[in-house]
Amino acid sequence: LKAMASNLERMSTSNVVISQRDGCVFGDLFPNTFDKILLDAPCSGDGMMRKDKKILTKWSEKNSLYMAKLQKKLIASAFKALKPNGELVYSTCTLSPYENENIIQYLIDQFGENVETENFKQYSGMTLKKFENKEYDKRIEAGIRILPWNYNSEAFFAIKIIKNNLTQGIKKASKKTRRELEYLPRKKEQIIISYLRKHFGIDFKVKKRHALILRKNTVWMLPYRYFTEFSDLNSPWHGMKIGNIYSHDFRISHSFALEYGKYAGKNTYSLNEKELRDIFNGKDINISENKFEIGSIIILKKDRYIIGVGKALE
């Protein structure tokens, strides 16, 4: 999750939240809610044998059947959480029919004609038509089994599923109030807006349909819908981090600098090639021109690209 959060911060995303929840609960928490779901299911992993041959020595039919029990719970939950006409992609990195075709057949057996499949445009089929003397539903032929020798890759299975109609289920009310989250008070919001205008010349405005929240001393910007529909996600990372509030200071985040640094007219510094290398190597840089107030936060640039933030030292 930390790696994912780091990538989202690098891309300055404000409309993404990360959740650490058991996927089996989503169908009950959020029935008929999501437009698109990717269920990259935990599996026995034999498709990764080109990376690690030891995987084959550990693989067993017993383990594959054990994973299949979890996969059935996950795909049923994901299908319930899907909106009508929504798309669910189920994928694994195993070639085992127990964890691929059998799982999709289970979904079809559970939800019948409400399950539709759609071909991937760039790939052809390669799914099994029967296994252990049991014939699969023809809808499963829309899936793909990616074989290593065809694409010089690992082995994968994937299928795209369309939900035709609503499934039964009513969203359960949240059991507890998210007390650790609160809207940023208007007074503090104005202090931050004034700081950004005075220090950087940035005329900051909260994005449409977004809000600023305060979690401990950290300010985040995220969509209102997180509060109205998705607070049960219990997300440890919310949207875009704006910065941190200290007793007498506010420090912008790396993601804020990447997103809004291009609008800054003050307290910016353009790096040369050597300074850029030093920054990437975690070194301090010496600036001959003493134009920054000691302790002030600086937005660092290289040509038209924003690199991040720094702090002026003695």
PDB file of C-alpha atoms in Angstrom:
ATOM      1  CA  LEU A   1       0.000   0.000   0.000  1.00  0.00           C
ATOM      2  CA  LYS A   2       2.877   2.369   0.716  1.00  0.00           C
ATOM      3  CA  ALA A   3       4.210   1.824  -2.808  1.00  0.00           C
ATOM      4  CA  MET A   4       0.750   2.526  -4.241  1.00  0.00           C
ATOM      5  CA  ALA A   5       0.398   5.659  -2.115  1.00  0.00           C
ATOM      6  CA  SER A   6       3.810   6.842  -3.295  1.00  0.00           C
ATOM      7  CA  ASN A   7       2.809   6.442  -6.945  1.00  0.00           C
ATOM      8  CA  LEU A   8      -0.508   8.223  -6.390  1.00  0.00           C
ATOM      9  CA  GLU A   9       1.322  11.062  -4.655  1.00  0.00           C
ATOM     10  CA  ARG A  10       3.711  11.291  -7.593  1.00  0.00           C
ATOM     11  CA  MET A  11       0.726  11.625  -9.927  1.00  0.00           C
ATOM     12  CA  SER A  12      -1.027  14.181  -7.672  1.00  0.00           C
ATOM     13  CA  THR A  13      -4.343  12.316  -7.670  1.00  0.00           C
ATOM     14  CA  SER A  14      -7.102  13.929  -5.627  1.00  0.00           C
ATOM     15  CA  ASN A  15      -9.962  11.583  -6.568  1.00  0.00           C
ATOM     16  CA  VAL A  16      -8.420   8.318  -5.352  1.00  0.00           C
ATOM     17  CA  VAL A  17      -8.592   6.694  -1.939  1.00  0.00           C
ATOM     18  CA  ILE A  18      -6.742   3.569  -0.853  1.00  0.00           C
ATOM     19  CA  SER A  19      -8.508   1.048   1.339  1.00  0.00           C
ATOM     20  CA  GLN A  20      -7.201  -1.939   3.260  1.00  0.00           C
ATOM     21  CA  ARG A  21     -10.329  -4.065   3.533  1.00  0.00           C
ATOM     22  CA  ASP A  22     -11.221  -7.681   2.931  1.00  0.00           C
ATOM     23  CA  GLY A  23     -12.640  -7.801  -0.600  1.00  0.00           C
ATOM     24  CA  CYS A  24     -15.310 -10.249   0.561  1.00  0.00           C
ATOM     25  CA  VAL A  25     -17.182  -7.451   2.394  1.00  0.00           C
ATOM     26  CA  PHE A  26     -17.610  -5.051  -0.547  1.00  0.00           C
ATOM     27  CA  GLY A  27     -20.744  -6.720  -1.876  1.00  0.00           C
ATOM     28  CA  ASP A  28     -22.561  -6.099   1.413  1.00  0.00           C
ATOM     29  CA  LEU A  29     -21.074  -2.653   2.098  1.00  0.00           C
ATOM     30  CA  PHE A  30     -21.525  -1.244  -1.404  1.00  0.00           C
ATOM     31  CA  PRO A  31     -24.142  -3.224  -3.400  1.00  0.00           C
ATOM     32  CA  ASN A  32     -24.776  -2.061  -6.992  1.00  0.00           C
ATOM     33  CA  THR A  33     -22.268   0.788  -6.569  1.00  0.00           C
ATOM     34  CA  PHE A  34     -19.171   0.603  -8.800  1.00  0.00           C
ATOM     35  CA  ASP A  35     -18.860   1.171 -12.556  1.00  0.00           C
ATOM     36  CA  LYS A  36     -15.676  -0.875 -12.934  1.00  0.00           C
ATOM     37  CA  ILE A  37     -13.986  -3.425 -10.683  1.00  0.00           C
ATOM     38  CA  LEU A  38     -10.676  -5.204 -11.161  1.00  0.00           C
ATOM     39  CA  LEU A  39     -10.486  -8.363  -9.096  1.00  0.00           C
ATOM     40  CA  ASP A  40      -6.859  -9.446  -9.386  1.00  0.00           C
ATOM     41  CA  ALA A  41      -7.416 -12.429  -7.156  1.00  0.00           C
ATOM     42  CA  PRO A  42      -4.865 -14.034  -4.832  1.00  0.00           C
ATOM     43  CA  CYS A  43      -3.995 -17.375  -6.394  1.00  0.00           C
ATOM     44  CA  SER A  44      -1.607 -20.330  -6.312  1.00  0.00           C
ATOM     45  CA  GLY A  45       0.711 -18.351  -8.604  1.00  0.00           C
ATOM     46  CA  ASP A  46       2.115 -21.013 -10.926  1.00  0.00           C
ATOM     47  CA  GLY A  47       1.934 -18.506 -13.773  1.00  0.00           C
ATOM     48  CA  MET A  48       4.993 -16.796 -12.295  1.00  0.00           C
ATOM     49  CA  MET A  49       7.195 -19.870 -12.829  1.00  0.00           C
ATOM     50  CA  ARG A  50       9.457 -18.076 -15.318  1.00  0.00           C
ATOM     51  CA  LYS A  51      10.408 -15.650 -12.574  1.00  0.00           C
ATOM     52  CA  ASP A  52      10.855 -18.282  -9.879  1.00  0.00           C
ATOM     53  CA  LYS A  53      11.018 -21.992 -10.708  1.00  0.00           C
ATOM     54  CA  LYS A  54      10.639 -22.862  -7.016  1.00  0.00           C
ATOM     55  CA  ILE A  55       6.941 -21.979  -7.355  1.00  0.00           C
ATOM     56  CA  LEU A  56       6.351 -25.247  -9.220  1.00  0.00           C
ATOM     57  CA  THR A  57       7.850 -27.288  -6.384  1.00  0.00           C
ATOM     58  CA  LYS A  58       5.442 -25.611  -3.945  1.00  0.00           C
ATOM     59  CA  TRP A  59       2.326 -25.855  -6.143  1.00  0.00           C
ATOM     60  CA  SER A  60      -0.280 -28.445  -5.177  1.00  0.00           C
ATOM     61  CA  GLU A  61      -3.819 -29.276  -6.143  1.00  0.00           C
ATOM     62  CA  LYS A  62      -4.804 -28.939  -2.491  1.00  0.00           C
ATOM     63  CA  ASN A  63      -3.539 -25.353  -2.342  1.00  0.00           C
ATOM     64  CA  SER A  64      -5.213 -24.505  -5.649  1.00  0.00           C
ATOM     65  CA  LEU A  65      -8.567 -25.765  -4.326  1.00  0.00           C
ATOM     66  CA  TYR A  66      -8.018 -23.818  -1.098  1.00  0.00           C
ATOM     67  CA  MET A  67      -7.452 -20.590  -3.072  1.00  0.00           C
ATOM     68  CA  ALA A  68     -10.558 -21.337  -5.147  1.00  0.00           C
ATOM     69  CA  LYS A  69     -12.756 -21.138  -2.023  1.00  0.00           C
ATOM     70  CA  LEU A  70     -11.533 -17.591  -1.381  1.00  0.00           C
ATOM     71  CA  GLN A  71     -11.836 -16.629  -5.048  1.00  0.00           C
ATOM     72  CA  LYS A  72     -15.498 -17.683  -5.116  1.00  0.00           C
ATOM     73  CA  LYS A  73     -16.241 -15.408  -2.152  1.00  0.00           C
ATOM     74  CA  LEU A  74     -14.344 -12.534  -3.764  1.00  0.00           C
ATOM     75  CA  ILE A  75     -15.979 -12.771  -7.184  1.00  0.00           C
ATOM     76  CA  ALA A  76     -19.487 -13.022  -5.692  1.00  0.00           C
ATOM     77  CA  SER A  77     -18.776  -9.957  -3.541  1.00  0.00           C
ATOM     78  CA  ALA A  78     -17.348  -8.030  -6.497  1.00  0.00           C
ATOM     79  CA  PHE A  79     -20.318  -8.900  -8.710  1.00  0.00           C
ATOM     80  CA  LYS A  80     -22.785  -7.716  -6.061  1.00  0.00           C
ATOM     81  CA  ALA A  81     -20.848  -4.448  -5.699  1.00  0.00           C
ATOM     82  CA  LEU A  82     -21.007  -3.825  -9.455  1.00  0.00           C
ATOM     83  CA  LYS A  83     -23.576  -1.468 -11.003  1.00  0.00           C
ATOM     84  CA  PRO A  84     -25.882  -2.757 -13.746  1.00  0.00           C
ATOM     85  CA  ASN A  85     -23.952  -2.477 -17.047  1.00  0.00           C
ATOM     86  CA  GLY A  86     -20.765  -2.251 -14.977  1.00  0.00           C
ATOM     87  CA  GLU A  87     -17.614  -4.136 -15.915  1.00  0.00           C
ATOM     88  CA  LEU A  88     -15.772  -6.634 -13.722  1.00  0.00           C
ATOM     89  CA  VAL A  89     -12.400  -8.002 -14.820  1.00  0.00           C
ATOM     90  CA  TYR A  90     -11.360 -11.161 -13.012  1.00  0.00           C
ATOM     91  CA  SER A  91      -7.689 -12.071 -13.361  1.00  0.00           C
ATOM     92  CA  THR A  92      -5.133 -14.453 -11.881  1.00  0.00           C
ATOM     93  CA  CYS A  93      -1.513 -15.424 -12.497  1.00  0.00           C
ATOM     94  CA  THR A  94      -2.266 -19.139 -12.508  1.00  0.00           C
ATOM     95  CA  LEU A  95      -3.142 -21.611 -15.251  1.00  0.00           C
ATOM     96  CA  SER A  96      -5.208 -23.804 -12.905  1.00  0.00           C
ATOM     97  CA  PRO A  97      -8.806 -24.325 -14.108  1.00  0.00           C
ATOM     98  CA  TYR A  98      -9.814 -24.667 -10.450  1.00  0.00           C
ATOM     99  CA  GLU A  99      -9.014 -20.965 -10.020  1.00  0.00           C
ATOM    100  CA  ASN A 100     -10.049 -19.712 -13.453  1.00  0.00           C
ATOM    101  CA  GLU A 101     -12.829 -21.347 -15.467  1.00  0.00           C
ATOM    102  CA  ASN A 102     -14.294 -23.043 -12.375  1.00  0.00           C
ATOM    103  CA  ILE A 103     -14.619 -19.664 -10.640  1.00  0.00           C
ATOM    104  CA  ILE A 104     -16.446 -18.083 -13.558  1.00  0.00           C
ATOM    105  CA  GLN A 105     -18.709 -21.130 -13.853  1.00  0.00           C
ATOM    106  CA  TYR A 106     -19.495 -20.712 -10.143  1.00  0.00           C
ATOM    107  CA  LEU A 107     -20.457 -17.070 -10.748  1.00  0.00           C
ATOM    108  CA  ILE A 108     -22.717 -18.067 -13.660  1.00  0.00           C
ATOM    109  CA  ASP A 109     -24.323 -20.810 -11.560  1.00  0.00           C
ATOM    110  CA  GLN A 110     -25.014 -18.261  -8.801  1.00  0.00           C
ATOM    111  CA  PHE A 111     -26.302 -15.354 -10.906  1.00  0.00           C
ATOM    112  CA  GLY A 112     -27.436 -16.996 -14.138  1.00  0.00           C
ATOM    113  CA  GLU A 113     -28.466 -14.709 -16.997  1.00  0.00           C
ATOM    114  CA  ASN A 114     -27.401 -11.640 -15.014  1.00  0.00           C
ATOM    115  CA  VAL A 115     -23.823 -12.571 -15.975  1.00  0.00           C
ATOM    116  CA  GLU A 116     -22.604 -11.580 -19.418  1.00  0.00           C
ATOM    117  CA  THR A 117     -19.064 -11.765 -20.770  1.00  0.00           C
ATOM    118  CA  GLU A 118     -17.286  -9.650 -23.354  1.00  0.00           C
ATOM    119  CA  ASN A 119     -14.258 -10.462 -25.504  1.00  0.00           C
ATOM    120  CA  PHE A 120     -11.003  -8.575 -25.063  1.00  0.00           C
ATOM    121  CA  LYS A 121     -10.507  -6.885 -28.423  1.00  0.00           C
ATOM    122  CA  GLN A 122      -6.744  -7.407 -28.685  1.00  0.00           C
ATOM    123  CA  TYR A 123      -6.670 -11.086 -27.677  1.00  0.00           C
ATOM    124  CA  SER A 124      -8.385 -14.304 -28.730  1.00  0.00           C
ATOM    125  CA  GLY A 125      -9.836 -16.979 -26.437  1.00  0.00           C
ATOM    126  CA  MET A 126      -7.700 -19.949 -25.305  1.00  0.00           C
ATOM    127  CA  THR A 127      -9.951 -20.914 -22.376  1.00  0.00           C
ATOM    128  CA  LEU A 128     -10.904 -24.527 -21.676  1.00  0.00           C
ATOM    129  CA  LYS A 129     -14.272 -25.799 -22.881  1.00  0.00           C
ATOM    130  CA  LYS A 130     -14.428 -28.596 -20.318  1.00  0.00           C
ATOM    131  CA  PHE A 131     -12.468 -29.916 -17.361  1.00  0.00           C
ATOM    132  CA  GLU A 132     -12.765 -33.139 -15.374  1.00  0.00           C
ATOM    133  CA  ASN A 133     -15.630 -34.277 -17.662  1.00  0.00           C
ATOM    134  CA  LYS A 134     -17.604 -31.108 -16.879  1.00  0.00           C
ATOM    135  CA  GLU A 135     -18.495 -28.766 -19.750  1.00  0.00           C
ATOM    136  CA  TYR A 136     -18.238 -25.055 -19.122  1.00  0.00           C
ATOM    137  CA  ASP A 137     -20.808 -22.431 -20.075  1.00  0.00           C
ATOM    138  CA  LYS A 138     -20.036 -20.918 -23.494  1.00  0.00           C
ATOM    139  CA  ARG A 139     -19.794 -17.452 -21.922  1.00  0.00           C
ATOM    140  CA  ILE A 140     -16.456 -18.485 -20.443  1.00  0.00           C
ATOM    141  CA  GLU A 141     -14.952 -18.672 -23.953  1.00  0.00           C
ATOM    142  CA  ALA A 142     -14.695 -14.863 -23.871  1.00  0.00           C
ATOM    143  CA  GLY A 143     -11.838 -15.189 -21.372  1.00  0.00           C
ATOM    144  CA  ILE A 144      -8.160 -15.419 -22.233  1.00  0.00           C
ATOM    145  CA  ARG A 145      -5.376 -17.645 -21.015  1.00  0.00           C
ATOM    146  CA  ILE A 146      -2.104 -15.865 -21.752  1.00  0.00           C
ATOM    147  CA  LEU A 147       0.644 -18.426 -22.325  1.00  0.00           C
ATOM    148  CA  PRO A 148       4.282 -17.416 -21.752  1.00  0.00           C
ATOM    149  CA  TRP A 149       5.594 -18.649 -25.092  1.00  0.00           C
ATOM    150  CA  ASN A 150       3.029 -16.597 -27.034  1.00  0.00           C
ATOM    151  CA  TYR A 151       3.800 -13.203 -25.503  1.00  0.00           C
ATOM    152  CA  ASN A 152       7.225 -13.698 -23.849  1.00  0.00           C
ATOM    153  CA  SER A 153       5.542 -13.021 -20.534  1.00  0.00           C
ATOM    154  CA  GLU A 154       4.363 -14.675 -17.368  1.00  0.00           C
ATOM    155  CA  ALA A 155       1.183 -16.751 -17.557  1.00  0.00           C
ATOM    156  CA  PHE A 156      -2.175 -15.108 -16.800  1.00  0.00           C
ATOM    157  CA  PHE A 157      -5.896 -15.655 -17.013  1.00  0.00           C
ATOM    158  CA  ALA A 158      -8.427 -12.848 -17.433  1.00  0.00           C
ATOM    159  CA  ILE A 159     -12.079 -12.407 -18.325  1.00  0.00           C
ATOM    160  CA  LYS A 160     -14.355  -9.376 -18.620  1.00  0.00           C
ATOM    161  CA  ILE A 161     -17.805  -9.734 -17.040  1.00  0.00           C
ATOM    162  CA  ILE A 162     -20.810  -7.453 -17.529  1.00  0.00           C
ATOM    163  CA  LYS A 163     -23.637  -7.237 -14.986  1.00  0.00           C
ATOM    164  CA  ASN A 164     -27.056  -6.944 -16.636  1.00  0.00           C
ATOM    165  CA  ASN A 165     -29.362  -6.073 -13.729  1.00  0.00           C
ATOM    166  CA  LEU A 166     -29.428  -5.122 -10.063  1.00  0.00           C
ATOM    167  CA  THR A 167     -28.550  -7.779  -7.529  1.00  0.00           C
ATOM    168  CA  GLN A 168     -30.266  -8.006  -4.156  1.00  0.00           C
ATOM    169  CA  GLY A 169     -28.706  -6.050  -1.353  1.00  0.00           C
ATOM    170  CA  ILE A 170     -29.109  -2.837   0.613  1.00  0.00           C
ATOM    171  CA  LYS A 171     -26.132  -0.771   1.690  1.00  0.00           C
ATOM    172  CA  LYS A 172     -25.503  -1.289   5.368  1.00  0.00           C
ATOM    173  CA  ALA A 173     -25.267   1.813   7.514  1.00  0.00           C
ATOM    174  CA  SER A 174     -21.883   2.683   8.961  1.00  0.00           C
ATOM    175  CA  LYS A 175     -21.479   1.315  12.482  1.00  0.00           C
ATOM    176  CA  LYS A 176     -19.341   4.176  13.728  1.00  0.00           C
ATOM    177  CA  THR A 177     -18.598   7.790  12.950  1.00  0.00           C
ATOM    178  CA  ARG A 178     -15.191   8.518  11.474  1.00  0.00           C
ATOM    179  CA  ARG A 179     -14.131  10.833  14.277  1.00  0.00           C
ATOM    180  CA  GLU A 180     -10.512  10.991  13.184  1.00  0.00           C
ATOM    181  CA  LEU A 181     -11.700  12.786  10.022  1.00  0.00           C
ATOM    182  CA  GLU A 182     -13.162  16.265  10.029  1.00  0.00           C
ATOM    183  CA  TYR A 183     -13.760  19.002   7.525  1.00  0.00           C
ATOM    184  CA  LEU A 184     -11.046  21.624   7.680  1.00  0.00           C
ATOM    185  CA  PRO A 185     -12.546  24.603   9.549  1.00  0.00           C
ATOM    186  CA  ARG A 186     -13.233  27.533   7.256  1.00  0.00           C
ATOM    187  CA  LYS A 187     -10.887  29.743   9.296  1.00  0.00           C
ATOM    188  CA  LYS A 188      -7.948  27.367   8.838  1.00  0.00           C
ATOM    189  CA  GLU A 189      -8.805  26.929   5.153  1.00  0.00           C
ATOM    190  CA  GLN A 190      -8.549  30.704   4.672  1.00  0.00           C
ATOM    191  CA  ILE A 191      -5.199  30.763   6.512  1.00  0.00           C
ATOM    192  CA  ILE A 192      -3.823  28.137   4.104  1.00  0.00           C
ATOM    193  CA  ILE A 193      -5.217  29.936   1.043  1.00  0.00           C
ATOM    194  CA  SER A 194      -3.678  33.214   2.239  1.00  0.00           C
ATOM    195  CA  TYR A 195      -0.331  31.505   2.927  1.00  0.00           C
ATOM    196  CA  LEU A 196      -0.194  29.967  -0.554  1.00  0.00           C
ATOM    197  CA  ARG A 197      -1.022  33.308  -2.171  1.00  0.00           C
ATOM    198  CA  LYS A 198       1.483  35.280  -0.079  1.00  0.00           C
ATOM    199  CA  HIS A 199       4.341  32.757  -0.103  1.00  0.00           C
ATOM    200  CA  PHE A 200       4.088  31.296  -3.606  1.00  0.00           C
ATOM    201  CA  GLY A 201       1.689  33.563  -5.484  1.00  0.00           C
ATOM    202  CA  ILE A 202      -0.642  30.570  -5.976  1.00  0.00           C
ATOM    203  CA  ASP A 203      -4.355  31.360  -6.103  1.00  0.00           C
ATOM    204  CA  PHE A 204      -5.466  28.037  -4.648  1.00  0.00           C
ATOM    205  CA  LYS A 205      -9.064  26.877  -5.018  1.00  0.00           C
ATOM    206  CA  VAL A 206     -10.519  23.585  -3.856  1.00  0.00           C
ATOM    207  CA  LYS A 207     -11.440  21.453  -6.851  1.00  0.00           C
ATOM    208  CA  LYS A 208     -15.089  21.121  -7.815  1.00  0.00           C
ATOM    209  CA  ARG A 209     -16.985  18.506  -5.764  1.00  0.00           C
ATOM    210  CA  HIS A 210     -14.007  18.203  -3.417  1.00  0.00           C
ATOM    211  CA  ALA A 211     -13.445  19.203   0.195  1.00  0.00           C
ATOM    212  CA  LEU A 212     -10.494  19.798   2.472  1.00  0.00           C
ATOM    213  CA  ILE A 213     -10.291  17.561   5.506  1.00  0.00           C
ATOM    214  CA  LEU A 214      -8.047  17.513   8.522  1.00  0.00           C
ATOM    215  CA  ARG A 215      -6.650  14.246   9.843  1.00  0.00           C
ATOM    216  CA  LYS A 216      -4.480  14.883  12.857  1.00  0.00           C
ATOM    217  CA  ASN A 217      -2.201  17.650  11.492  1.00  0.00           C
ATOM    218  CA  THR A 218      -2.444  16.692   7.831  1.00  0.00           C
ATOM    219  CA  VAL A 219      -4.698  18.444   5.295  1.00  0.00           C
ATOM    220  CA  TRP A 220      -6.107  16.354   2.447  1.00  0.00           C
ATOM    221  CA  MET A 221      -8.300  17.180  -0.547  1.00  0.00           C
ATOM    222  CA  LEU A 222     -10.767  14.501  -1.575  1.00  0.00           C
ATOM    223  CA  PRO A 223     -14.232  14.205  -3.160  1.00  0.00           C
ATOM    224  CA  TYR A 224     -17.361  14.811  -1.047  1.00  0.00           C
ATOM    225  CA  ARG A 225     -18.520  11.328  -2.062  1.00  0.00           C
ATOM    226  CA  TYR A 226     -15.983   9.814   0.301  1.00  0.00           C
ATOM    227  CA  PHE A 227     -18.051  11.196   3.204  1.00  0.00           C
ATOM    228  CA  THR A 228     -21.486  10.605   1.702  1.00  0.00           C
ATOM    229  CA  GLU A 229     -20.936   7.126   0.262  1.00  0.00           C
ATOM    230  CA  PHE A 230     -17.540   5.584   0.995  1.00  0.00           C
ATOM    231  CA  SER A 231     -16.445   6.430   4.529  1.00  0.00           C
ATOM    232  CA  ASP A 232     -16.779   2.719   5.377  1.00  0.00           C
ATOM    233  CA  LEU A 233     -13.700   2.124   3.234  1.00  0.00           C
ATOM    234  CA  ASN A 234     -11.742   3.175   6.309  1.00  0.00           C
ATOM    235  CA  SER A 235      -9.035   4.600   4.079  1.00  0.00           C
ATOM    236  CA  PRO A 236      -5.577   5.338   5.496  1.00  0.00           C
ATOM    237  CA  TRP A 237      -4.797   7.516   2.437  1.00  0.00           C
ATOM    238  CA  HIS A 238      -7.361  10.035   1.214  1.00  0.00           C
ATOM    239  CA  GLY A 239      -7.109  11.803  -2.120  1.00  0.00           C
ATOM    240  CA  MET A 240      -4.301  14.357  -2.408  1.00  0.00           C
ATOM    241  CA  LYS A 241      -2.229  15.438   0.534  1.00  0.00           C
ATOM    242  CA  ILE A 242      -2.079  19.250   0.600  1.00  0.00           C
ATOM    243  CA  GLY A 243       0.356  19.660   3.466  1.00  0.00           C
ATOM    244  CA  ASN A 244       0.933  19.663   7.212  1.00  0.00           C
ATOM    245  CA  ILE A 245      -0.138  22.248   9.771  1.00  0.00           C
ATOM    246  CA  TYR A 246       2.348  23.089  12.504  1.00  0.00           C
ATOM    247  CA  SER A 247       1.947  25.461  15.452  1.00  0.00           C
ATOM    248  CA  HIS A 248       3.139  28.506  13.526  1.00  0.00           C
ATOM    249  CA  ASP A 249       3.704  27.119  10.054  1.00  0.00           C
ATOM    250  CA  PHE A 250       2.268  25.213   7.112  1.00  0.00           C
ATOM    251  CA  ARG A 251       4.346  23.014   4.830  1.00  0.00           C
ATOM    252  CA  ILE A 252       3.083  21.969   1.415  1.00  0.00           C
ATOM    253  CA  SER A 253       3.347  18.352   0.330  1.00  0.00           C
ATOM    254  CA  HIS A 254       5.277  16.897  -2.591  1.00  0.00           C
ATOM    255  CA  SER A 255       2.026  16.082  -4.421  1.00  0.00           C
ATOM    256  CA  PHE A 256       0.728  19.640  -3.968  1.00  0.00           C
ATOM    257  CA  ALA A 257       3.970  21.015  -5.404  1.00  0.00           C
ATOM    258  CA  LEU A 258       3.718  18.708  -8.437  1.00  0.00           C
ATOM    259  CA  GLU A 259       0.100  19.718  -9.113  1.00  0.00           C
ATOM    260  CA  TYR A 260       0.168  23.438  -8.313  1.00  0.00           C
ATOM    261  CA  GLY A 261       3.853  24.394  -8.525  1.00  0.00           C
ATOM    262  CA  LYS A 262       3.441  25.474 -12.158  1.00  0.00           C
ATOM    263  CA  TYR A 263       1.283  28.366 -10.912  1.00  0.00           C
ATOM    264  CA  ALA A 264       3.877  29.606  -8.419  1.00  0.00           C
ATOM    265  CA  GLY A 265       5.401  33.027  -9.099  1.00  0.00           C
ATOM    266  CA  LYS A 266       7.462  33.295  -5.912  1.00  0.00           C
ATOM    267  CA  ASN A 267       9.826  31.140  -3.875  1.00  0.00           C
ATOM    268  CA  THR A 268      10.722  28.870  -6.772  1.00  0.00           C
ATOM    269  CA  TYR A 269      14.180  27.809  -7.861  1.00  0.00           C
ATOM    270  CA  SER A 270      15.320  26.430 -11.232  1.00  0.00           C
ATOM    271  CA  LEU A 271      17.906  23.677 -10.876  1.00  0.00           C
ATOM    272  CA  ASN A 272      20.839  23.175 -13.198  1.00  0.00           C
ATOM    273  CA  GLU A 273      21.984  19.689 -14.239  1.00  0.00           C
ATOM    274  CA  LYS A 274      24.448  19.238 -11.357  1.00  0.00           C
ATOM    275  CA  GLU A 275      21.951  20.475  -8.773  1.00  0.00           C
ATOM    276  CA  LEU A 276      19.308  18.146 -10.171  1.00  0.00           C
ATOM    277  CA  ARG A 277      21.635  15.140  -9.805  1.00  0.00           C
ATOM    278  CA  ASP A 278      22.501  16.189  -6.263  1.00  0.00           C
ATOM    279  CA  ILE A 279      18.827  16.511  -5.338  1.00  0.00           C
ATOM    280  CA  PHE A 280      18.055  13.059  -6.744  1.00  0.00           C
ATOM    281  CA  ASN A 281      21.000  11.686  -4.745  1.00  0.00           C
ATOM    282  CA  GLY A 282      19.607  13.157  -1.535  1.00  0.00           C
ATOM    283  CA  LYS A 283      22.236  15.875  -1.212  1.00  0.00           C
ATOM    284  CA  ASP A 284      21.854  19.497  -0.184  1.00  0.00           C
ATOM    285  CA  ILE A 285      22.684  22.092  -2.826  1.00  0.00           C
ATOM    286  CA  ASN A 286      24.511  25.390  -2.410  1.00  0.00           C
ATOM    287  CA  ILE A 287      22.829  28.429  -3.908  1.00  0.00           C
ATOM    288  CA  SER A 288      25.138  31.384  -4.430  1.00  0.00           C
ATOM    289  CA  GLU A 289      22.329  33.920  -4.614  1.00  0.00           C
ATOM    290  CA  ASN A 290      20.902  34.512  -1.146  1.00  0.00           C
ATOM    291  CA  LYS A 291      17.334  35.341  -2.139  1.00  0.00           C
ATOM    292  CA  PHE A 292      15.326  33.024   0.123  1.00  0.00           C
ATOM    293  CA  GLU A 293      14.380  33.581   3.741  1.00  0.00           C
ATOM    294  CA  ILE A 294      15.989  30.996   6.030  1.00  0.00           C
ATOM    295  CA  GLY A 295      13.514  28.233   6.834  1.00  0.00           C
ATOM    296  CA  SER A 296      11.182  29.030   3.946  1.00  0.00           C
ATOM    297  CA  ILE A 297       9.799  26.286   1.687  1.00  0.00           C
ATOM    298  CA  ILE A 298      10.943  26.392  -1.949  1.00  0.00           C
ATOM    299  CA  ILE A 299       9.368  24.802  -5.028  1.00  0.00           C
ATOM    300  CA  LEU A 300      12.128  23.245  -7.141  1.00  0.00           C
ATOM    301  CA  LYS A 301      11.919  23.172 -10.938  1.00  0.00           C
ATOM    302  CA  LYS A 302      13.938  21.905 -13.880  1.00  0.00           C
ATOM    303  CA  ASP A 303      12.986  23.743 -17.033  1.00  0.00           C
ATOM    304  CA  ARG A 304       9.167  23.391 -17.155  1.00  0.00           C
ATOM    305  CA  TYR A 305       9.022  20.380 -14.828  1.00  0.00           C
ATOM    306  CA  ILE A 306       8.282  20.558 -11.112  1.00  0.00           C
ATOM    307  CA  ILE A 307      10.733  18.415  -9.138  1.00  0.00           C
ATOM    308  CA  GLY A 308       9.376  18.841  -5.611  1.00  0.00           C
ATOM    309  CA  VAL A 309       9.960  20.958  -2.521  1.00  0.00           C
ATOM    310  CA  GLY A 310      13.007  22.028  -0.553  1.00  0.00           C
ATOM    311  CA  LYS A 311      13.808  24.125   2.467  1.00  0.00           C
ATOM    312  CA  ALA A 312      16.151  27.104   2.600  1.00  0.00           C
ATOM    313  CA  LEU A 313      18.933  26.504   5.140  1.00  0.00           C
ATOM    314  CA  GLU A 314      21.808  28.660   6.375  1.00  0.00           C
TER     315      GLU A 314
END
